[in-house]
Tab-separated table of C-alpha atoms in Angstrom:
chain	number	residue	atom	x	y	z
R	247	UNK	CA	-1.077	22.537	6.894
R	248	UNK	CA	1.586	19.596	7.521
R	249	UNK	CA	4.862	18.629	5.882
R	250	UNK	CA	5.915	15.423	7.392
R	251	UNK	CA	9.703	14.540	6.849
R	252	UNK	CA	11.697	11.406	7.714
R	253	UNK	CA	14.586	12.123	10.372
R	254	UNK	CA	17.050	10.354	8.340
R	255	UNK	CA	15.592	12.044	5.115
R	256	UNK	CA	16.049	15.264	6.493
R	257	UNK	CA	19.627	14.865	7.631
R	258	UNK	CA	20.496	14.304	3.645
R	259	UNK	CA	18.130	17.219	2.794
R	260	UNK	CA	19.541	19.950	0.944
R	261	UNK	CA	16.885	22.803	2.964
R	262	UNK	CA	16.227	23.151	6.273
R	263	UNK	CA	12.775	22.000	7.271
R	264	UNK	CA	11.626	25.554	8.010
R	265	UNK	CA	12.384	26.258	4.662
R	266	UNK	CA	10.805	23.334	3.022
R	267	UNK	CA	7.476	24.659	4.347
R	268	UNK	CA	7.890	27.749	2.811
R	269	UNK	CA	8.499	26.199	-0.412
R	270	UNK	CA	5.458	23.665	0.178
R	271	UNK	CA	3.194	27.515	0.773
R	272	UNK	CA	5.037	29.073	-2.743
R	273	UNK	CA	4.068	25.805	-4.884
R	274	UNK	CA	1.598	26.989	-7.734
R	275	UNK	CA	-0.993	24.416	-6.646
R	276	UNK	CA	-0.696	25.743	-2.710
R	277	UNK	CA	-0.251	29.418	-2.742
R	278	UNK	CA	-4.208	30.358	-4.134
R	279	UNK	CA	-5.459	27.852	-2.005
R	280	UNK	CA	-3.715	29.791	1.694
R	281	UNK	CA	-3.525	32.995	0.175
R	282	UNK	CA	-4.552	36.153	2.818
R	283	UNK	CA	-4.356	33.272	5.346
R	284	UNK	CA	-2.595	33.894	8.908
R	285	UNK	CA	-0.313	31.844	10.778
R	286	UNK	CA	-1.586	31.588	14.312
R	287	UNK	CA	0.599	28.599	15.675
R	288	UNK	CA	3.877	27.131	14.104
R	289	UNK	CA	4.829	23.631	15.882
R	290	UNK	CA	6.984	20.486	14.760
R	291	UNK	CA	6.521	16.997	16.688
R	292	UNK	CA	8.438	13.833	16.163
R	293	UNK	CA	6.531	10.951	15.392
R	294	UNK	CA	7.889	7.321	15.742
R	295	UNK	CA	7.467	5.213	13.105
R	296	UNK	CA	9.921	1.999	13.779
R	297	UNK	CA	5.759	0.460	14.626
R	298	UNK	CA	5.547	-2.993	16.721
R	299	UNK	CA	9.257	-3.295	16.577
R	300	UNK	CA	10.046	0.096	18.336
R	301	UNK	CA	7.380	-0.822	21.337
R	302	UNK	CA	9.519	-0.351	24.470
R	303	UNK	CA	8.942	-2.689	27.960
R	304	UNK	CA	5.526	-0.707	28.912
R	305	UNK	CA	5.755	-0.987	32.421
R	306	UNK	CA	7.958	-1.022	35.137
R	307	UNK	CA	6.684	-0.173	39.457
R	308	UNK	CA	4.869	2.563	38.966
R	309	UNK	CA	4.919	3.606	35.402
R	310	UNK	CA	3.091	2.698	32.535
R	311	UNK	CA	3.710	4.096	29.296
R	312	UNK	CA	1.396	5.389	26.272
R	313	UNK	CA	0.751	6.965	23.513
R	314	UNK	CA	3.589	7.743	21.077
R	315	UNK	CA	6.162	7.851	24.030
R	316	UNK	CA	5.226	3.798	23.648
R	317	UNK	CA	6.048	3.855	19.851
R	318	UNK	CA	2.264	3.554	19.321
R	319	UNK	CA	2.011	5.670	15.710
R	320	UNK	CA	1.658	3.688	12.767
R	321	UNK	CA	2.419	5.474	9.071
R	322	UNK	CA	0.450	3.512	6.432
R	323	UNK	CA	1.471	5.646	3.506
R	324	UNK	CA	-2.043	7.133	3.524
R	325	UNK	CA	-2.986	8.010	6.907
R	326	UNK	CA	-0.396	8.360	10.329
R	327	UNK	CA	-2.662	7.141	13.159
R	328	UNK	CA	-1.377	7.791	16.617
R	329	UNK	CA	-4.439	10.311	17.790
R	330	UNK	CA	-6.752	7.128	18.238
R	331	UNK	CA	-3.524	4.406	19.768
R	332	UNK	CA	-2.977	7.202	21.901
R	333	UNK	CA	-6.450	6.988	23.505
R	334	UNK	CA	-7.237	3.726	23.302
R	335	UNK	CA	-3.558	3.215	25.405
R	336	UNK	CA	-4.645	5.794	27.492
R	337	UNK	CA	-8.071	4.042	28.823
R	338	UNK	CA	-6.123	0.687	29.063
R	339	UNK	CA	-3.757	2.534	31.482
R	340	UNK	CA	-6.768	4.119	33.049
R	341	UNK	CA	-8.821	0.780	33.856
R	342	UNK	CA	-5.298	-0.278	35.220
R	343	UNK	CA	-4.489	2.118	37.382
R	344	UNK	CA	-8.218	1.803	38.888
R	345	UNK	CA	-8.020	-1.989	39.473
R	346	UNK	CA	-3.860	-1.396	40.880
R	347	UNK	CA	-5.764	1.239	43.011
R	348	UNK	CA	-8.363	-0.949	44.404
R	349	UNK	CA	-5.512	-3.594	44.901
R	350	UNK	CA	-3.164	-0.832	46.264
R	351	UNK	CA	-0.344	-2.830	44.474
R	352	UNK	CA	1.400	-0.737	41.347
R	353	UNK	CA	4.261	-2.813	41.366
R	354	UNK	CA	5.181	-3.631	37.694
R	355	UNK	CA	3.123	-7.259	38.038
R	356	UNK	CA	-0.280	-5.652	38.976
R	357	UNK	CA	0.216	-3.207	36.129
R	358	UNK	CA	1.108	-5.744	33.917
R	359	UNK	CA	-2.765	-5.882	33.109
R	360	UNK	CA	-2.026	-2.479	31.205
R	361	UNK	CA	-0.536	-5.103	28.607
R	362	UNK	CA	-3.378	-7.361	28.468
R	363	UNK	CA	-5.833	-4.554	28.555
R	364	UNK	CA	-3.795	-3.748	25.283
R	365	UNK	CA	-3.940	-6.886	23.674
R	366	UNK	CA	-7.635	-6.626	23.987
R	367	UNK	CA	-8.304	-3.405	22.465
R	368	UNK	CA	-7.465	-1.965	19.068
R	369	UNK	CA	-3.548	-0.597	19.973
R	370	UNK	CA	-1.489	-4.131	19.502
R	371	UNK	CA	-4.286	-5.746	16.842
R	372	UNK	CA	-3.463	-3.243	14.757
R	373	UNK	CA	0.436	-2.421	15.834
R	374	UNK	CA	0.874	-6.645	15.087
R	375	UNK	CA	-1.221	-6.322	11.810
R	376	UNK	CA	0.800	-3.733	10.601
R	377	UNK	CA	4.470	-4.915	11.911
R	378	UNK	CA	5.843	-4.933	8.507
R	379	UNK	CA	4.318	-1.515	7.183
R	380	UNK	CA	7.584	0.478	8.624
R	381	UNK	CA	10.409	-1.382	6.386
R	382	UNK	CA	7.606	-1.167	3.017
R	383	UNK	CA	7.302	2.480	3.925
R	384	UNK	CA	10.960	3.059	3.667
R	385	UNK	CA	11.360	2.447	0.158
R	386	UNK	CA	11.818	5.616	-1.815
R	387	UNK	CA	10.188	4.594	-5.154
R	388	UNK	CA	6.989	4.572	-3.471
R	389	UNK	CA	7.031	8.164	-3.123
R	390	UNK	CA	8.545	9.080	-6.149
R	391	UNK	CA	8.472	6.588	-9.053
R	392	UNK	CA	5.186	5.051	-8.194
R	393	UNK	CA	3.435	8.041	-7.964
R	394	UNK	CA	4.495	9.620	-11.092
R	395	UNK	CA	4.333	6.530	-13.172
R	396	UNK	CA	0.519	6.429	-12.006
R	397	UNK	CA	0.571	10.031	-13.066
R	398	UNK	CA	1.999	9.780	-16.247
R	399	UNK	CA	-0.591	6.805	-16.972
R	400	UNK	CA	-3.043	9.211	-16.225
R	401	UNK	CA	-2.221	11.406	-18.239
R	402	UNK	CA	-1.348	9.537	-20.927
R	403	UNK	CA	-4.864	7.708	-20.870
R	404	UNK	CA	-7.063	11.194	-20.285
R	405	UNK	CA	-4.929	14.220	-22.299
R	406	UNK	CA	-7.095	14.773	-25.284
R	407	UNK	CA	-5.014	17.580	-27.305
R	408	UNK	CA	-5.476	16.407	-31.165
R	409	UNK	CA	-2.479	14.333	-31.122
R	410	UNK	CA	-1.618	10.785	-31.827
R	411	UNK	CA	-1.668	9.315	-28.010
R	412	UNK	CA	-0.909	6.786	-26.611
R	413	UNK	CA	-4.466	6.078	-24.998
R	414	UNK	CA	-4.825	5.203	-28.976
R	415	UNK	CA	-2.646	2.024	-28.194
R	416	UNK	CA	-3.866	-0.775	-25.708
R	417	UNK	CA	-4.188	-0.081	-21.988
R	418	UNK	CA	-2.224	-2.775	-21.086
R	419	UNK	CA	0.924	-2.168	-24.064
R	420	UNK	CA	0.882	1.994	-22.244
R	421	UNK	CA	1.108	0.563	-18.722
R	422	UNK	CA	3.832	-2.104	-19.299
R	423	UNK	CA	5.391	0.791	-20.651
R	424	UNK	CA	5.625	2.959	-17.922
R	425	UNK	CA	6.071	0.003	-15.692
R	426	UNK	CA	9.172	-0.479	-17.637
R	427	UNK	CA	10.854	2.712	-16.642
R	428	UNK	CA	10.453	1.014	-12.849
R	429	UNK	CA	11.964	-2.407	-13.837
R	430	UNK	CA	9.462	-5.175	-13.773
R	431	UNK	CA	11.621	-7.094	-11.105
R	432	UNK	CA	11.406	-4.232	-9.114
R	433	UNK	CA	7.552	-3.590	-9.202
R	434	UNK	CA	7.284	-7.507	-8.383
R	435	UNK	CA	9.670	-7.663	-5.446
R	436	UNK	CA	7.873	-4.065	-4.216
R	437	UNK	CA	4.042	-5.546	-4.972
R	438	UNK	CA	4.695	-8.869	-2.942
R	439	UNK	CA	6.233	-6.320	0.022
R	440	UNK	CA	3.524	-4.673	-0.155
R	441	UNK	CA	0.803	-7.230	-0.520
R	442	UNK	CA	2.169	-9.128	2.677
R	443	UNK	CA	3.093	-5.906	4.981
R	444	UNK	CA	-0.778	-5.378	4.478
């Protein structure tokens, strides 16, 4: 079980994160599902998130760096992916530090093929395809108003209880009125964002 928090989120947080979890474990929907469960490790772990932008110089005489220590982590909303950039950065460095081996040179220009063995593989592809995912994940209606307008939709369109509804009235007349409650500007500026961070 995971709670993942925002740094800057958390410093404007009301609860300490410890006690966030606990509150996560007592939600209705949460407690049946770990109940007569046992804790057997507790651990917290700072991922970056700032993507291509937060990519520092990679490699200097004798160092190369990887993994999230190089920024590689990338939070699509969805998913956080950093397990596979990890490894991928990790066998780049490794077919470096072979060939700087063979050359016995690991000054900063032979490992500068760490970079190139990068730009081949899956790591900066996909940190330069998803550059502008960080800023689109920062806005705050996507985890809030967008998800509960899609859940009031929902629930508008599939709550059968013998009353009038509103899944009585056109699909399109119920959704412009939740989208309403959002500001049609805003789900415009927020849907081109998001259409061109992707």
């Amino acid at each position: 079980m995971g709670l993942v928090c925002g740094l800057g989120d958390i410093a404007h947080a009301q609860k300490s994160v410890p006690q966030m979890l606990e509150d996560f474990k007592q939600h209705p929907a949460i407690r049946p599902l770990i109940s007569g469960g046992k804790l057997l490790e507790y651990s917290a772990h700072m991922v970056p998130e700032g993507g291509l932008a937060m990519v520092p110089q990679l490699v200097n005489d004798g160092v190369m760096i990887v993994g999230d220590a190089a920024g590689f982590c990338l939070n699509l909303g969805f998913t956080v992916r950093g397990m596979d950039l990890a490894i991928a950065s990790a066998q780049a460095a490794a077919t470096t530090v072979i060939a700087a081996k063979e050359r016995a040179d690991f000054s900063a220009s032979s490992l500068a093929q760490y970079k190139r063995e990068l730009e081949q593989s899956c790591v900066m592809r996909d940190m330069q395809h998803f550059r502008k995912i960080p800023a689109l994940m920062e806005n705050p209606r996507l985890f809030s108003q967008y998800p509960r307008m899609v859940a009031d939709i929902m629930n508008d369109m599939f709550t059968i209880d013998g009353k009038p509804s509103a899944a009585n009235q056109p699909v399109r007349k119920m959704i412009m009125g939740h989208a309403k409650k959002i500001g049609l500007i805003n789900l415009l500026k927020d849907g081109i964002k998001g259409a061109t961070a992707l």
